[in-house]
mmCIF file of C-alpha atoms in Angstrom:
data_model
loop_
_atom_site.group_PDB
_atom_site.id
_atom_site.type_symbol
_atom_site.label_atom_id
_atom_site.label_comp_id
_atom_site.label_asym_id
_atom_site.label_seq_id
_atom_site.Cartn_x
_atom_site.Cartn_y
_atom_site.Cartn_z
ATOM 1 C CA MET A 1099 -283.110 -2.446 86.136
ATOM 2 C CA SER A 1100 -283.385 -1.255 89.804
ATOM 3 C CA LEU A 1101 -281.179 -2.042 92.696
ATOM 4 C CA LYS A 1102 -283.742 -0.485 95.121
ATOM 5 C CA GLY A 1103 -284.110 -2.723 98.333
ATOM 6 C CA LYS A 1104 -281.198 -5.109 97.171
ATOM 7 C CA ASP A 1105 -278.599 -6.224 99.714
ATOM 8 C CA LEU A 1106 -274.967 -6.164 98.820
ATOM 9 C CA LEU A 1107 -273.198 -8.973 100.487
ATOM 10 C CA ASP A 1108 -270.836 -10.066 97.762
ATOM 11 C CA LEU A 1109 -270.046 -9.115 94.161
ATOM 12 C CA HIS A 1110 -271.038 -12.740 92.861
ATOM 13 C CA SER A 1111 -274.693 -11.853 93.614
ATOM 14 C CA LEU A 1112 -274.622 -8.679 91.374
ATOM 15 C CA SER A 1113 -275.110 -8.978 87.413
ATOM 16 C CA PRO A 1114 -272.568 -7.413 85.121
ATOM 17 C CA ASP A 1115 -275.213 -4.663 84.420
ATOM 18 C CA GLU A 1116 -275.630 -3.899 88.133
ATOM 19 C CA VAL A 1117 -271.907 -3.442 88.654
ATOM 20 C CA ALA A 1118 -271.811 -1.193 85.654
ATOM 21 C CA GLU A 1119 -274.661 0.808 87.107
ATOM 22 C CA ILE A 1120 -272.940 1.170 90.289
ATOM 23 C CA LEU A 1121 -269.758 2.405 88.691
ATOM 24 C CA ARG A 1122 -271.802 4.804 86.343
ATOM 25 C CA THR A 1123 -273.552 6.225 89.259
ATOM 26 C CA ALA A 1124 -270.323 6.734 91.236
ATOM 27 C CA ALA A 1125 -268.714 8.748 88.268
ATOM 28 C CA GLU A 1126 -271.843 10.826 88.162
ATOM 29 C CA LEU A 1127 -271.910 11.497 91.912
ATOM 30 C CA LYS A 1128 -268.221 12.121 92.065
ATOM 31 C CA GLN A 1129 -268.639 14.675 89.154
ATOM 32 C CA LYS A 1130 -271.404 16.544 91.209
ATOM 33 C CA GLN A 1131 -269.408 16.415 94.328
ATOM 34 C CA LYS A 1132 -266.430 17.998 92.646
ATOM 35 C CA ALA A 1133 -268.536 20.736 91.120
ATOM 36 C CA GLY A 1134 -270.207 21.482 94.377
ATOM 37 C CA MET A 1135 -273.551 20.543 92.956
ATOM 38 C CA GLU A 1136 -276.150 19.387 95.627
ATOM 39 C CA HIS A 1137 -277.125 15.659 95.260
ATOM 40 C CA HIS A 1138 -279.529 14.846 98.381
ATOM 41 C CA LEU A 1139 -280.802 11.801 96.953
ATOM 42 C CA LEU A 1140 -281.330 10.236 100.402
ATOM 43 C CA LYS A 1141 -282.745 13.238 102.219
ATOM 44 C CA GLY A 1142 -284.452 12.283 105.470
ATOM 45 C CA LYS A 1143 -282.971 8.648 105.537
ATOM 46 C CA THR A 1144 -280.675 7.019 107.934
ATOM 47 C CA LEU A 1145 -278.000 4.489 107.615
ATOM 48 C CA GLY A 1146 -277.099 2.412 110.628
ATOM 49 C CA MET A 1147 -273.317 1.439 110.846
ATOM 50 C CA ILE A 1148 -272.486 -1.720 112.820
ATOM 51 C CA PHE A 1149 -268.759 -1.986 113.501
ATOM 52 C CA GLN A 1150 -267.256 -5.083 115.176
ATOM 53 C CA LYS A 1151 -264.078 -4.412 113.344
ATOM 54 C CA SER A 1152 -262.142 -1.120 113.655
ATOM 55 C CA SER A 1153 -262.148 1.150 110.636
ATOM 56 C CA THR A 1154 -260.796 4.432 109.212
ATOM 57 C CA ARG A 1155 -261.745 4.526 105.618
ATOM 58 C CA THR A 1156 -265.190 2.562 106.004
ATOM 59 C CA ARG A 1157 -266.578 4.485 108.795
ATOM 60 C CA VAL A 1158 -265.600 8.103 107.401
ATOM 61 C CA SER A 1159 -266.589 7.317 103.918
ATOM 62 C CA PHE A 1160 -269.999 5.966 104.734
ATOM 63 C CA GLU A 1161 -270.759 8.612 107.241
ATOM 64 C CA VAL A 1162 -269.618 11.663 105.010
ATOM 65 C CA GLY A 1163 -271.219 9.887 102.076
ATOM 66 C CA MET A 1164 -274.709 9.897 103.873
ATOM 67 C CA TRP A 1165 -274.355 13.404 104.789
ATOM 68 C CA GLN A 1166 -273.533 14.411 101.313
ATOM 69 C CA LEU A 1167 -276.574 12.456 100.009
ATOM 70 C CA GLY A 1168 -278.849 14.597 102.583
ATOM 71 C CA GLY A 1169 -279.254 11.740 104.932
ATOM 72 C CA SER A 1170 -277.631 10.765 108.348
ATOM 73 C CA ALA A 1171 -275.546 7.897 109.716
ATOM 74 C CA LEU A 1172 -275.489 6.184 113.037
ATOM 75 C CA PHE A 1173 -272.199 4.593 114.348
ATOM 76 C CA LEU A 1174 -273.004 1.444 116.302
ATOM 77 C CA SER A 1175 -270.118 -0.391 117.747
ATOM 78 C CA ALA A 1176 -270.356 -3.698 119.187
ATOM 79 C CA ASN A 1177 -270.345 -2.079 122.638
ATOM 80 C CA ASP A 1178 -273.451 -0.062 121.668
ATOM 81 C CA LEU A 1179 -275.591 -2.972 120.642
ATOM 82 C CA GLN A 1180 -277.250 -5.661 122.555
ATOM 83 C CA MET A 1181 -276.109 -7.965 119.637
ATOM 84 C CA GLY A 1182 -272.797 -7.647 121.390
ATOM 85 C CA ARG A 1183 -274.276 -9.053 124.664
ATOM 86 C CA GLY A 1184 -276.069 -12.022 123.154
ATOM 87 C CA GLU A 1185 -279.132 -10.532 121.460
ATOM 88 C CA PRO A 1186 -279.714 -12.833 118.280
ATOM 89 C CA ILE A 1187 -278.710 -11.268 115.026
ATOM 90 C CA LYS A 1188 -282.298 -11.784 113.700
ATOM 91 C CA ASP A 1189 -283.817 -9.717 116.550
ATOM 92 C CA THR A 1190 -281.433 -6.961 116.050
ATOM 93 C CA ALA A 1191 -282.246 -7.096 112.153
ATOM 94 C CA ARG A 1192 -285.941 -6.756 112.865
ATOM 95 C CA VAL A 1193 -285.698 -3.826 115.351
ATOM 96 C CA LEU A 1194 -283.395 -1.868 113.315
ATOM 97 C CA SER A 1195 -285.544 -2.357 110.216
ATOM 98 C CA ARG A 1196 -288.179 -0.415 112.201
ATOM 99 C CA TYR A 1197 -286.003 2.570 112.905
ATOM 100 C CA ILE A 1198 -283.722 3.169 109.857
ATOM 101 C CA ASP A 1199 -283.542 2.821 106.087
ATOM 102 C CA GLY A 1200 -280.416 0.759 105.614
ATOM 103 C CA ILE A 1201 -277.644 -1.144 107.321
ATOM 104 C CA MET A 1202 -273.845 -1.404 106.693
ATOM 105 C CA ILE A 1203 -271.836 -3.838 108.829
ATOM 106 C CA ARG A 1204 -268.260 -4.454 109.190
ATOM 107 C CA THR A 1205 -267.463 -7.711 110.946
ATOM 108 C CA TYR A 1206 -265.755 -11.047 110.925
ATOM 109 C CA ALA A 1207 -268.248 -13.925 109.742
ATOM 110 C CA GLN A 1208 -269.967 -13.626 106.387
ATOM 111 C CA ARG A 1209 -272.602 -15.770 107.742
ATOM 112 C CA ASP A 1210 -273.418 -12.978 110.403
ATOM 113 C CA VAL A 1211 -273.853 -10.408 107.384
ATOM 114 C CA GLU A 1212 -276.130 -13.035 105.649
ATOM 115 C CA GLU A 1213 -278.231 -13.640 108.665
ATOM 116 C CA LEU A 1214 -278.645 -9.986 109.169
ATOM 117 C CA ALA A 1215 -279.853 -9.540 105.626
ATOM 118 C CA GLU A 1216 -281.985 -12.544 105.802
ATOM 119 C CA TRP A 1217 -284.083 -11.056 108.743
ATOM 120 C CA ALA A 1218 -283.860 -7.279 107.879
ATOM 121 C CA ASP A 1219 -286.520 -5.507 105.669
ATOM 122 C CA ILE A 1220 -284.017 -3.076 104.780
ATOM 123 C CA PRO A 1221 -280.949 -3.268 102.532
ATOM 124 C CA VAL A 1222 -277.750 -4.576 104.057
ATOM 125 C CA ILE A 1223 -274.505 -3.488 102.764
ATOM 126 C CA ASN A 1224 -271.218 -5.631 103.570
ATOM 127 C CA GLY A 1225 -268.531 -3.130 104.702
ATOM 128 C CA LEU A 1226 -266.196 -6.074 105.080
ATOM 129 C CA THR A 1227 -265.906 -9.678 106.498
ATOM 130 C CA ASP A 1228 -263.344 -12.222 106.661
ATOM 131 C CA LEU A 1229 -264.634 -13.717 103.277
ATOM 132 C CA GLN A 1230 -265.685 -10.538 101.239
ATOM 133 C CA HIS A 1231 -264.754 -7.064 100.634
ATOM 134 C CA PRO A 1232 -267.262 -5.897 97.890
ATOM 135 C CA CYS A 1233 -267.194 -2.106 98.576
ATOM 136 C CA GLN A 1234 -263.547 -1.836 98.507
ATOM 137 C CA VAL A 1235 -263.261 -3.915 95.287
ATOM 138 C CA LEU A 1236 -265.966 -1.645 93.454
ATOM 139 C CA ALA A 1237 -263.806 1.379 94.508
ATOM 140 C CA ASP A 1238 -260.688 -0.513 92.946
ATOM 141 C CA LEU A 1239 -262.676 -1.245 89.739
ATOM 142 C CA PHE A 1240 -263.888 2.323 89.744
ATOM 143 C CA THR A 1241 -260.125 3.472 90.063
ATOM 144 C CA VAL A 1242 -258.874 1.207 87.280
ATOM 145 C CA GLN A 1243 -261.583 2.473 85.009
ATOM 146 C CA GLU A 1244 -260.675 6.038 85.563
ATOM 147 C CA HIS A 1245 -257.056 5.414 84.950
ATOM 148 C CA LEU A 1246 -257.232 2.976 82.108
ATOM 149 C CA GLY A 1247 -260.484 3.948 80.641
ATOM 150 C CA LYS A 1248 -261.754 0.440 80.621
ATOM 151 C CA LEU A 1249 -262.146 -2.762 82.556
ATOM 152 C CA LYS A 1250 -262.888 -5.510 79.936
ATOM 153 C CA GLY A 1251 -259.710 -7.185 78.883
ATOM 154 C CA VAL A 1252 -257.529 -5.533 81.705
ATOM 155 C CA LYS A 1253 -255.106 -7.971 83.477
ATOM 156 C CA LEU A 1254 -255.016 -7.447 87.202
ATOM 157 C CA ALA A 1255 -252.565 -9.379 89.284
ATOM 158 C CA PHE A 1256 -253.053 -9.569 93.076
ATOM 159 C CA LEU A 1257 -250.110 -10.725 95.091
ATOM 160 C CA GLY A 1258 -250.642 -11.840 98.884
ATOM 161 C CA ASP A 1259 -253.213 -13.615 100.941
ATOM 162 C CA GLY A 1260 -256.339 -15.491 99.302
ATOM 163 C CA PHE A 1261 -258.375 -13.697 101.750
ATOM 164 C CA ASN A 1262 -261.380 -11.310 101.371
ATOM 165 C CA MET A 1263 -259.602 -8.983 98.853
ATOM 166 C CA ALA A 1264 -258.638 -11.787 96.718
ATOM 167 C CA ASN A 1265 -262.291 -13.240 96.679
ATOM 168 C CA SER A 1266 -263.866 -9.904 95.849
ATOM 169 C CA LEU A 1267 -261.354 -8.919 93.317
ATOM 170 C CA MET A 1268 -262.033 -12.420 91.460
ATOM 171 C CA GLU A 1269 -265.794 -11.860 91.593
ATOM 172 C CA GLY A 1270 -265.688 -8.247 90.468
ATOM 173 C CA GLY A 1271 -263.200 -8.938 87.767
ATOM 174 C CA ALA A 1272 -265.241 -11.822 86.564
ATOM 175 C CA LYS A 1273 -268.444 -9.532 86.248
ATOM 176 C CA THR A 1274 -266.571 -6.974 84.283
ATOM 177 C CA GLY A 1275 -264.652 -9.151 81.792
ATOM 178 C CA MET A 1276 -261.161 -8.728 83.462
ATOM 179 C CA HIS A 1277 -258.244 -11.226 83.465
ATOM 180 C CA ILE A 1278 -257.669 -11.816 87.301
ATOM 181 C CA ALA A 1279 -254.393 -13.538 88.394
ATOM 182 C CA ILE A 1280 -254.132 -14.325 92.152
ATOM 183 C CA ALA A 1281 -250.810 -15.290 93.416
ATOM 184 C CA THR A 1282 -250.288 -16.748 96.979
ATOM 185 C CA PRO A 1283 -247.956 -18.903 98.894
ATOM 186 C CA GLN A 1284 -249.165 -22.540 99.003
ATOM 187 C CA GLY A 1285 -251.639 -22.961 101.776
ATOM 188 C CA TYR A 1286 -252.950 -19.318 101.402
ATOM 189 C CA GLU A 1287 -254.874 -19.830 98.291
ATOM 190 C CA PRO A 1288 -258.482 -18.581 98.131
ATOM 191 C CA LYS A 1289 -261.319 -21.033 98.721
ATOM 192 C CA PRO A 1290 -261.882 -23.403 95.724
ATOM 193 C CA GLU A 1291 -265.589 -22.878 95.660
ATOM 194 C CA ILE A 1292 -265.175 -19.033 95.196
ATOM 195 C CA VAL A 1293 -262.659 -19.643 92.510
ATOM 196 C CA ALA A 1294 -264.824 -21.896 90.642
ATOM 197 C CA ARG A 1295 -267.947 -19.587 90.784
ATOM 198 C CA ALA A 1296 -265.785 -16.655 89.768
ATOM 199 C CA GLN A 1297 -264.499 -18.827 86.796
ATOM 200 C CA ALA A 1298 -267.993 -19.633 85.690
ATOM 201 C CA ASP A 1299 -268.961 -15.911 85.853
ATOM 202 C CA ALA A 1300 -265.734 -15.064 83.946
ATOM 203 C CA LYS A 1301 -266.808 -17.320 81.047
ATOM 204 C CA GLU A 1302 -269.791 -15.230 80.476
ATOM 205 C CA THR A 1303 -268.092 -11.878 80.310
ATOM 206 C CA GLY A 1304 -264.873 -12.859 78.305
ATOM 207 C CA GLY A 1305 -262.649 -12.675 81.429
ATOM 208 C CA SER A 1306 -260.534 -15.166 83.269
ATOM 209 C CA ILE A 1307 -259.595 -16.233 86.730
ATOM 210 C CA THR A 1308 -256.321 -17.825 87.449
ATOM 211 C CA VAL A 1309 -254.687 -18.778 90.827
ATOM 212 C CA LEU A 1310 -250.900 -19.235 91.022
ATOM 213 C CA ASN A 1311 -248.247 -19.739 93.440
ATOM 214 C CA ASP A 1312 -245.679 -17.762 91.316
ATOM 215 C CA PRO A 1313 -246.088 -14.026 91.851
ATOM 216 C CA ARG A 1314 -243.733 -13.182 88.982
ATOM 217 C CA GLU A 1315 -245.977 -15.150 86.541
ATOM 218 C CA ALA A 1316 -248.984 -13.397 87.956
ATOM 219 C CA ALA A 1317 -247.555 -9.881 87.640
ATOM 220 C CA ARG A 1318 -246.074 -10.487 84.125
ATOM 221 C CA ASP A 1319 -247.683 -8.153 81.502
ATOM 222 C CA ALA A 1320 -250.161 -6.972 84.214
ATOM 223 C CA ASP A 1321 -252.120 -3.787 83.626
ATOM 224 C CA VAL A 1322 -252.825 -3.442 87.310
ATOM 225 C CA LEU A 1323 -250.751 -4.520 90.464
ATOM 226 C CA VAL A 1324 -252.858 -5.035 93.645
ATOM 227 C CA THR A 1325 -251.610 -5.973 97.238
ATOM 228 C CA ASP A 1326 -252.906 -5.954 100.725
ATOM 229 C CA VAL A 1327 -251.640 -6.508 104.170
ATOM 230 C CA TRP A 1328 -250.210 -9.940 104.884
ATOM 231 C CA SER A 1329 -251.816 -10.271 108.446
ATOM 232 C CA SER A 1330 -255.434 -9.025 108.370
ATOM 233 C CA MET A 1331 -257.326 -8.217 111.447
ATOM 234 C CA GLY A 1332 -257.519 -11.607 113.352
ATOM 235 C CA HIS A 1333 -254.404 -12.939 111.969
ATOM 236 C CA GLU A 1334 -251.961 -10.803 113.972
ATOM 237 C CA ALA A 1335 -250.757 -13.944 116.025
ATOM 238 C CA GLU A 1336 -249.508 -15.427 112.770
ATOM 239 C CA HIS A 1337 -247.529 -12.428 111.791
ATOM 240 C CA ARG A 1338 -244.043 -13.863 112.111
ATOM 241 C CA ALA A 1339 -245.131 -17.088 110.177
ATOM 242 C CA ARG A 1340 -246.758 -14.871 107.462
ATOM 243 C CA LEU A 1341 -243.647 -12.691 106.994
ATOM 244 C CA LYS A 1342 -241.641 -15.702 106.114
ATOM 245 C CA ALA A 1343 -244.448 -17.357 103.913
ATOM 246 C CA PHE A 1344 -245.165 -14.127 101.950
ATOM 247 C CA GLY A 1345 -241.398 -12.935 101.617
ATOM 248 C CA GLY A 1346 -241.253 -13.347 97.799
ATOM 249 C CA TYR A 1347 -244.640 -11.676 97.161
ATOM 250 C CA SER A 1348 -243.784 -8.165 98.104
ATOM 251 C CA LEU A 1349 -244.690 -5.305 95.422
ATOM 252 C CA SER A 1350 -241.488 -3.619 94.706
ATOM 253 C CA SER A 1351 -239.897 -1.759 91.737
ATOM 254 C CA ALA A 1352 -238.287 -5.015 90.583
ATOM 255 C CA MET A 1353 -241.738 -6.751 90.554
ATOM 256 C CA ALA A 1354 -243.372 -3.902 88.919
ATOM 257 C CA ALA A 1355 -240.986 -3.938 86.175
ATOM 258 C CA ILE A 1356 -242.433 -7.467 85.136
ATOM 259 C CA ALA A 1357 -245.838 -5.759 84.561
ATOM 260 C CA LYS A 1358 -246.558 -3.399 81.836
ATOM 261 C CA PRO A 1359 -244.543 0.002 81.770
ATOM 262 C CA LYS A 1360 -247.388 2.178 83.123
ATOM 263 C CA ALA A 1361 -249.167 -0.381 85.334
ATOM 264 C CA VAL A 1362 -251.493 1.037 87.928
ATOM 265 C CA VAL A 1363 -250.456 0.006 91.437
ATOM 266 C CA LEU A 1364 -253.204 -0.282 94.172
ATOM 267 C CA HIS A 1365 -253.429 -0.850 97.783
ATOM 268 C CA CYS A 1366 -256.634 -0.945 99.935
ATOM 269 C CA LEU A 1367 -254.798 0.382 102.997
ATOM 270 C CA PRO A 1368 -253.507 0.535 105.573
ATOM 271 C CA ALA A 1369 -250.151 -0.195 103.991
ATOM 272 C CA HIS A 1370 -247.101 -1.899 105.934
ATOM 273 C CA ARG A 1371 -244.412 -0.275 103.889
ATOM 274 C CA GLY A 1372 -241.346 -2.854 103.694
ATOM 275 C CA GLU A 1373 -243.684 -5.761 103.901
ATOM 276 C CA GLU A 1374 -246.273 -6.237 101.296
ATOM 277 C CA ILE A 1375 -245.140 -3.047 99.211
ATOM 278 C CA SER A 1376 -241.950 -1.133 99.233
ATOM 279 C CA GLU A 1377 -241.790 2.485 100.345
ATOM 280 C CA GLU A 1378 -240.441 3.513 96.953
ATOM 281 C CA LEU A 1379 -243.164 1.852 94.965
ATOM 282 C CA PHE A 1380 -245.901 3.138 97.278
ATOM 283 C CA GLU A 1381 -244.751 6.750 96.993
ATOM 284 C CA ALA A 1382 -244.353 6.360 93.135
ATOM 285 C CA HIS A 1383 -247.893 5.416 92.848
ATOM 286 C CA ALA A 1384 -249.427 7.412 95.767
ATOM 287 C CA GLY A 1385 -251.575 9.273 93.400
ATOM 288 C CA GLU A 1386 -253.450 6.052 92.359
ATOM 289 C CA ILE A 1387 -253.418 4.583 95.785
ATOM 290 C CA PHE A 1388 -254.973 7.640 97.325
ATOM 291 C CA ASP A 1389 -257.549 8.189 94.315
ATOM 292 C CA GLU A 1390 -258.496 4.471 95.242
ATOM 293 C CA ALA A 1391 -258.996 5.456 98.966
ATOM 294 C CA GLU A 1392 -261.153 8.469 97.689
ATOM 295 C CA ASN A 1393 -263.247 6.543 95.596
ATOM 296 C CA ARG A 1394 -264.577 4.488 98.544
ATOM 297 C CA LEU A 1395 -266.651 7.630 99.256
ATOM 298 C CA HIS A 1396 -267.973 7.912 95.730
ATOM 299 C CA VAL A 1397 -268.789 4.115 95.033
ATOM 300 C CA GLN A 1398 -270.305 3.738 98.504
ATOM 301 C CA LYS A 1399 -272.420 6.855 97.960
ATOM 302 C CA ALA A 1400 -273.590 5.098 94.648
ATOM 303 C CA ILE A 1401 -274.301 1.971 96.506
ATOM 304 C CA MET A 1402 -276.482 3.754 99.142
ATOM 305 C CA ALA A 1403 -278.299 5.862 96.518
ATOM 306 C CA LEU A 1404 -279.236 2.881 94.565
ATOM 307 C CA VAL A 1405 -280.350 0.360 96.984
ATOM 308 C CA MET A 1406 -281.858 2.593 99.970
#
């Protein structure tokens, strides 16, 4: 099995073995980094990082990760590229393919990432779109595996918006044999076609995908509880309406009491305490949440080392 040259646009496109290989490599690279061992697997290589959405964790983790792997990273904002002034994505893809060894893009439309990958001769990594957040969810899976020792058979409940995190959690959970319960208010469910293909994948690994409107039912006996902001980038104008719609979906100590006694609590950050998660629960599980944030570095290093 080789991931060399492969794009990472979503988790549905990976096989269960490929997901396992990324997580295995992440563990190996994390161990080497903690031990101070050199691991310059991408010496002399360059990653171009296209940002059309702002970022803290994505930019720092990819940039530091490339440096630790012996390579370099170029930060390319929308203002830095002719793509932001009307150059076709296919032309940007073909130009960058002549200069660098891989592209990470963080943007709005999944179709833009797919078009970039279609025309580029180098690997394209999806750093986030409105539809998918594969790097974050691989870090989440890695964190769960570290804390619980396994993924297969684990129940993970996500409470919140049926947006990019919910989509990628379903796809990643399906590939690893997990039982994923997504709880959203009516009208905020994930797209049926993504649910359907994740359910099909889950059948092959012994997992399951369930979409509910009852957050308590989703959280019941869960091994892992996950949430995200209720108003993602691009939804700020809907904030007041979303506060009302998502009011019963907040992760609190009372909600956590429905899950298993030692359930892991995760949040991909940034967190709006008092909205999707209480201050008390966040701080009680801060160790897990910041492990999750750190693991973005190790998982993304694994992805880059394997595909570039």
